[in-house]
CSV table of C-alpha atoms in Angstrom, one decimal:
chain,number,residue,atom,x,y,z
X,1,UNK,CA,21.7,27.9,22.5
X,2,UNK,CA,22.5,29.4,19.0
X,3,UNK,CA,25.8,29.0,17.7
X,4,UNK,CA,27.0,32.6,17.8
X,5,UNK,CA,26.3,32.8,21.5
X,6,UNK,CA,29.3,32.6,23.6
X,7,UNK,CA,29.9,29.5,26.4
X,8,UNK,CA,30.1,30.8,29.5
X,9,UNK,CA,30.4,28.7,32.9
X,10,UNK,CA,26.5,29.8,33.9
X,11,UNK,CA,25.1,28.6,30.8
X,12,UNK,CA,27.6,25.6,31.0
X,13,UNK,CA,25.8,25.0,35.0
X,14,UNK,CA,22.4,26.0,34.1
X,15,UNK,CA,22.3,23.4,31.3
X,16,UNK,CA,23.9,21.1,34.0
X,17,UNK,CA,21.1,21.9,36.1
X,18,UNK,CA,18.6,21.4,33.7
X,19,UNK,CA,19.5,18.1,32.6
X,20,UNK,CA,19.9,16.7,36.3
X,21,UNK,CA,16.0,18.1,36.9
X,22,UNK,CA,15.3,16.2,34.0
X,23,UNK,CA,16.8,12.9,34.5
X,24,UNK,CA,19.1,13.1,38.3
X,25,UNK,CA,22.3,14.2,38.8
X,26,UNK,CA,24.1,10.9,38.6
X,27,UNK,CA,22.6,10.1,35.4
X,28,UNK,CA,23.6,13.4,34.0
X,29,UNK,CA,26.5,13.5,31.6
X,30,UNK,CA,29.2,15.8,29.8
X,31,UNK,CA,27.3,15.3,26.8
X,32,UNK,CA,24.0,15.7,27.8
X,33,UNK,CA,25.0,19.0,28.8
X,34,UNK,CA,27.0,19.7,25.4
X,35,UNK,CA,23.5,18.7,23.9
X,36,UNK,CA,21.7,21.2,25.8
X,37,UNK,CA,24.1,23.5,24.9
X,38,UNK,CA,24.5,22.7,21.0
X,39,UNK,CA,28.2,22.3,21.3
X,40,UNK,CA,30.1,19.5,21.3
X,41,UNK,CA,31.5,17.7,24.7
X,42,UNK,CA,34.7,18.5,23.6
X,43,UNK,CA,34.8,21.9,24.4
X,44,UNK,CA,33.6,21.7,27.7
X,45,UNK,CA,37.1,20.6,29.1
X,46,UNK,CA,38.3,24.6,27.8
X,47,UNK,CA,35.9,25.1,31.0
X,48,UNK,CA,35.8,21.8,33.4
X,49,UNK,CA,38.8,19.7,33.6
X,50,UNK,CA,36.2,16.9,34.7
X,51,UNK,CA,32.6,16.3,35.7
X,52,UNK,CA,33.7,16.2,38.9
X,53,UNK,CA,34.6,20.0,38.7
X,54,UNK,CA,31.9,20.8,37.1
X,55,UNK,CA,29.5,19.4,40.1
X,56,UNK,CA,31.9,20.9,42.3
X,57,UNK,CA,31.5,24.0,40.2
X,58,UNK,CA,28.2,23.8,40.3
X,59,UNK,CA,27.7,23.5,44.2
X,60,UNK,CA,29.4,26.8,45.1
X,61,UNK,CA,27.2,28.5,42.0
X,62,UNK,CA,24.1,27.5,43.6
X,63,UNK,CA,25.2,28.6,46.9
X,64,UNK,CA,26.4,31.4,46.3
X,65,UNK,CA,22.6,31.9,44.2
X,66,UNK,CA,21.1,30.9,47.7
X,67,UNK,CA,23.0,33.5,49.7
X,68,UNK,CA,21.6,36.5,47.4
X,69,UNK,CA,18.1,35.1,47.7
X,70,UNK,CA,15.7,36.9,50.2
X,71,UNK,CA,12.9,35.1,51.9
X,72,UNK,CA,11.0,37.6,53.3
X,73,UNK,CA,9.7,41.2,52.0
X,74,UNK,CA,12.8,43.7,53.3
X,75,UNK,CA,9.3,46.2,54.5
X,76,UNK,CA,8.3,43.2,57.3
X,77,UNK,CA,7.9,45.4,59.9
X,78,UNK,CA,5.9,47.8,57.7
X,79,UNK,CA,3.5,44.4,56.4
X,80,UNK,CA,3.6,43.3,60.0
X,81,UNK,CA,1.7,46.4,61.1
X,82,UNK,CA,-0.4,46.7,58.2
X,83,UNK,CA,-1.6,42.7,58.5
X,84,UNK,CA,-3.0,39.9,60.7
X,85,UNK,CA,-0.4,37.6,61.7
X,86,UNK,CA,-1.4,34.6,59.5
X,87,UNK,CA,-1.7,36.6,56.2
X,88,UNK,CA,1.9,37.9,57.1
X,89,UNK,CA,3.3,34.3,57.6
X,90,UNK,CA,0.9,32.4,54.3
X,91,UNK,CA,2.4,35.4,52.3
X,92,UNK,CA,6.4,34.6,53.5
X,93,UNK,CA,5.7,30.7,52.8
X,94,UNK,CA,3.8,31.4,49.1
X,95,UNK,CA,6.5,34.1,48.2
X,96,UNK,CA,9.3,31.0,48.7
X,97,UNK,CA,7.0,28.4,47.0
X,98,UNK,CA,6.3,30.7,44.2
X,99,UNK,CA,10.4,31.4,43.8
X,100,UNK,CA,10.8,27.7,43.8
X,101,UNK,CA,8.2,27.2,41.2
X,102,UNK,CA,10.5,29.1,38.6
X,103,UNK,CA,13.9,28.9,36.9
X,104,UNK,CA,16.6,28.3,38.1
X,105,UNK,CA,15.3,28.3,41.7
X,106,UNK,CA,13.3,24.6,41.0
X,107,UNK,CA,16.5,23.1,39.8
X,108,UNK,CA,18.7,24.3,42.3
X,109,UNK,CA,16.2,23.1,44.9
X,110,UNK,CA,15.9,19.7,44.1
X,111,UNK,CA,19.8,19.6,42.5
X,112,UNK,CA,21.1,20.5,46.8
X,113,UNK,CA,18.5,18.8,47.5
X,114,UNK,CA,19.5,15.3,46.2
X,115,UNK,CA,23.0,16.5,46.7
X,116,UNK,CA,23.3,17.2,50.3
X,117,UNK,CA,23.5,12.8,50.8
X,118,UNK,CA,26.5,12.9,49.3
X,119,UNK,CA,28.2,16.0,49.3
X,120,UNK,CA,29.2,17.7,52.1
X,121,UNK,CA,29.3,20.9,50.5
X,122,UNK,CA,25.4,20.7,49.4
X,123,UNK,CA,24.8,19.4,53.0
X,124,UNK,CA,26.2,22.6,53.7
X,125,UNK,CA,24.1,25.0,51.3
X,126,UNK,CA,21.1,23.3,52.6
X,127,UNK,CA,21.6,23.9,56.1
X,128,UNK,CA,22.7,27.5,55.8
X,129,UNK,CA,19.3,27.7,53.6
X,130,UNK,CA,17.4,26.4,56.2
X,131,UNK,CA,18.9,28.7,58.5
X,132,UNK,CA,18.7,31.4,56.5
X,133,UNK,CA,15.0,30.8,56.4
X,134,UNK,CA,14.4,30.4,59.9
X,135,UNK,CA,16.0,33.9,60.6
X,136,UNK,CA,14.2,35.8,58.5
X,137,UNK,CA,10.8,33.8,60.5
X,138,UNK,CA,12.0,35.3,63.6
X,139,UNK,CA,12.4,38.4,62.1
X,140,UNK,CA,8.9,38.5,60.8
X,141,UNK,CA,7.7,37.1,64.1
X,142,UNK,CA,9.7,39.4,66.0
X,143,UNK,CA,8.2,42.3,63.7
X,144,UNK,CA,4.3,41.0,64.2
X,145,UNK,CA,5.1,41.0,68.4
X,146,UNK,CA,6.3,44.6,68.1
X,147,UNK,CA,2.8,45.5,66.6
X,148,UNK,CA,1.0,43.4,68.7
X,149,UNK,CA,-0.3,41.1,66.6
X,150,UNK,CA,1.0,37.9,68.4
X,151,UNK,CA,1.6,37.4,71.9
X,152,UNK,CA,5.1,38.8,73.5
X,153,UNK,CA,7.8,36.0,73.3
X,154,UNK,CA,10.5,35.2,75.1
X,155,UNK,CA,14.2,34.8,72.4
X,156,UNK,CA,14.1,31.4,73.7
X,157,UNK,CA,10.7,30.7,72.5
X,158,UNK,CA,11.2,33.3,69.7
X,159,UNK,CA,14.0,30.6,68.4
X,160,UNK,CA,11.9,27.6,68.5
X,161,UNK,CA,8.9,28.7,67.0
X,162,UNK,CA,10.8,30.1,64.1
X,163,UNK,CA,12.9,26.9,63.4
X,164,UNK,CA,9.6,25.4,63.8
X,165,UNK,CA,8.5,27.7,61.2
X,166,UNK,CA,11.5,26.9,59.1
X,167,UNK,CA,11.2,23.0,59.6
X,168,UNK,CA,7.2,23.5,58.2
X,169,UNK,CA,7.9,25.2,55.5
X,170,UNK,CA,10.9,23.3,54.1
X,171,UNK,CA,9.0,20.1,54.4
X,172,UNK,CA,6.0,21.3,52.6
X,173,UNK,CA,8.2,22.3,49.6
X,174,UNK,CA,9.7,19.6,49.0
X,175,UNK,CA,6.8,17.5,48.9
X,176,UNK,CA,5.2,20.1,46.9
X,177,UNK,CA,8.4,20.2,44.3
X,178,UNK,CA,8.3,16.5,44.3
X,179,UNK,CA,4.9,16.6,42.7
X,180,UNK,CA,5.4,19.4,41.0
X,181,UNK,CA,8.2,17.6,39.4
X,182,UNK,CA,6.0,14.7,38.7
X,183,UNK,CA,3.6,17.0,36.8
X,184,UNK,CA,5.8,18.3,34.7
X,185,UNK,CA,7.7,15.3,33.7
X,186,UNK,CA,4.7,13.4,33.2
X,187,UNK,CA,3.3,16.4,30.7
X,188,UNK,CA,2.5,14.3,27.3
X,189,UNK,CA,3.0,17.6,25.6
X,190,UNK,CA,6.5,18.5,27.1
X,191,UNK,CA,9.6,16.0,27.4
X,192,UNK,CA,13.1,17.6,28.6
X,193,UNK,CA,13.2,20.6,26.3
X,194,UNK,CA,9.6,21.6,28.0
X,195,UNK,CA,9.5,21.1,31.4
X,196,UNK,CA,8.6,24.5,32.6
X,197,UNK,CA,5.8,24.6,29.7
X,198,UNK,CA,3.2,23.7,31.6
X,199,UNK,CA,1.3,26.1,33.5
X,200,UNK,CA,-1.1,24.5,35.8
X,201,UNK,CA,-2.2,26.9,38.5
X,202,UNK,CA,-0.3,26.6,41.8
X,203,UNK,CA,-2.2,25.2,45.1
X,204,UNK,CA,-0.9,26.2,48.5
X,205,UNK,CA,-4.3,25.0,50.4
X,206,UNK,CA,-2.1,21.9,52.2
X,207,UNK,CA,0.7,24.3,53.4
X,208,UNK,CA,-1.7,27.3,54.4
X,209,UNK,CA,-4.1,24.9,56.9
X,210,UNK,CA,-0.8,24.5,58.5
X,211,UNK,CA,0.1,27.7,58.6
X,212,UNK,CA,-3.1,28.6,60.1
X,213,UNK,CA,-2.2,26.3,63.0
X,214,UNK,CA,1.1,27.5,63.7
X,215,UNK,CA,-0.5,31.0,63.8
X,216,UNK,CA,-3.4,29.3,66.4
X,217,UNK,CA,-0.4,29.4,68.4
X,218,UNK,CA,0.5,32.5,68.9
X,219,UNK,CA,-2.6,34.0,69.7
């Protein structure tokens, strides 16, 4: 960050962030993030009374990031008609892998992620994520049984197949971010000031045979 740019409490996170992508959250200190920043650890306590209120801090900002994000297109209903039922659902599970492929959305990921054990706030954020998520599935679902391009279902069923849905996709990612992560920390050309330089083309072929079977389902 230059010098003339002003410190604010989401550049003070995001370099938080990034240094607990880079190394873990537990190994992450005040002046790592200073570093990242270019200022000196000093002036982070005008922000943060302590590293604890800065993780704290940073909990509720990547919630509250979480709550604005939208799985699913807002037209589903309008895709749902337009599209077989397993293009609709691979497109709703590559749109969230492609979001959690960029910044910030990787770091907060694996940041609640790792969190969750030990925080009962992150334990939080990631439930209300994964509920979020499965949701917006039945939403889609509900939308591609309205066109008739799954079988009716009862709510019961409706709930189940969409927490299934949720469950599926959640898993996928985060063995997908895990070795994504491992890509990019192993790049010989990066290190931490480059880890979203590399720019390997993305591969959803695991995650879409399984979509394919959920979708077998429904038919």
């Amino acid at each position: 960050m230059a010098k003339s740019e002003k410190v604010t409490r989401e550049k003070i996170i995001l370099a938080f962030l990034d240094s607990c992508f880079a190394k873990n959250a537990g190994g992450t200190s005040l002046s790592d993030v200073a570093d990242r920043l270019g200022i000196k650890k000093a002036s982070l306590y005008n922000h943060y009374e302590s590293r604890d209120a800065m993780v704290e801090d940073c909990i509720r900002w990547c919630g509250d990031y979480y709550r604005k994000t939208y799985f699913i297109p807002t037209d589903i209903e309008a895709i749902s008609e337009r599209y077989p039922a397993e293009n609709v659902m691979k497109a709703i599970v590559n749109r969230w892998f492609k979001m959690n492929e960029k910044e910030p959305l990787m770091q907060i990921y694996s940041f609640i992620e790792s969190e969750k054990y030990i925080s009962t706030a992150a334990a939080k954020i990631a439930q209300e994520t994964r509920e979020k998520l499965s949701n917006q599935a039945k939403q889609a679902l509900r939308s591609l049984a309205k066109a008739k391009k799954i079988i009716d279902l009862e709510e019961n069923d409706l709930e189940t197949l969409a927490k299934m849905f949720a469950s599926l996709t959640v898993s996928s990612l985060d063995s997908y971010i895990v070795a994504k992560k491992i890509e990019i920390r192993s790049n010989p050309e990066g290190g931490e000031g480059s880890l979203f330089d590399v720019k390997s083309e993305s591969d959803y072929s695991a995650v879409d045979e399984l979509v394919t079977t959920f979708c077998s389902m429904l038919k």
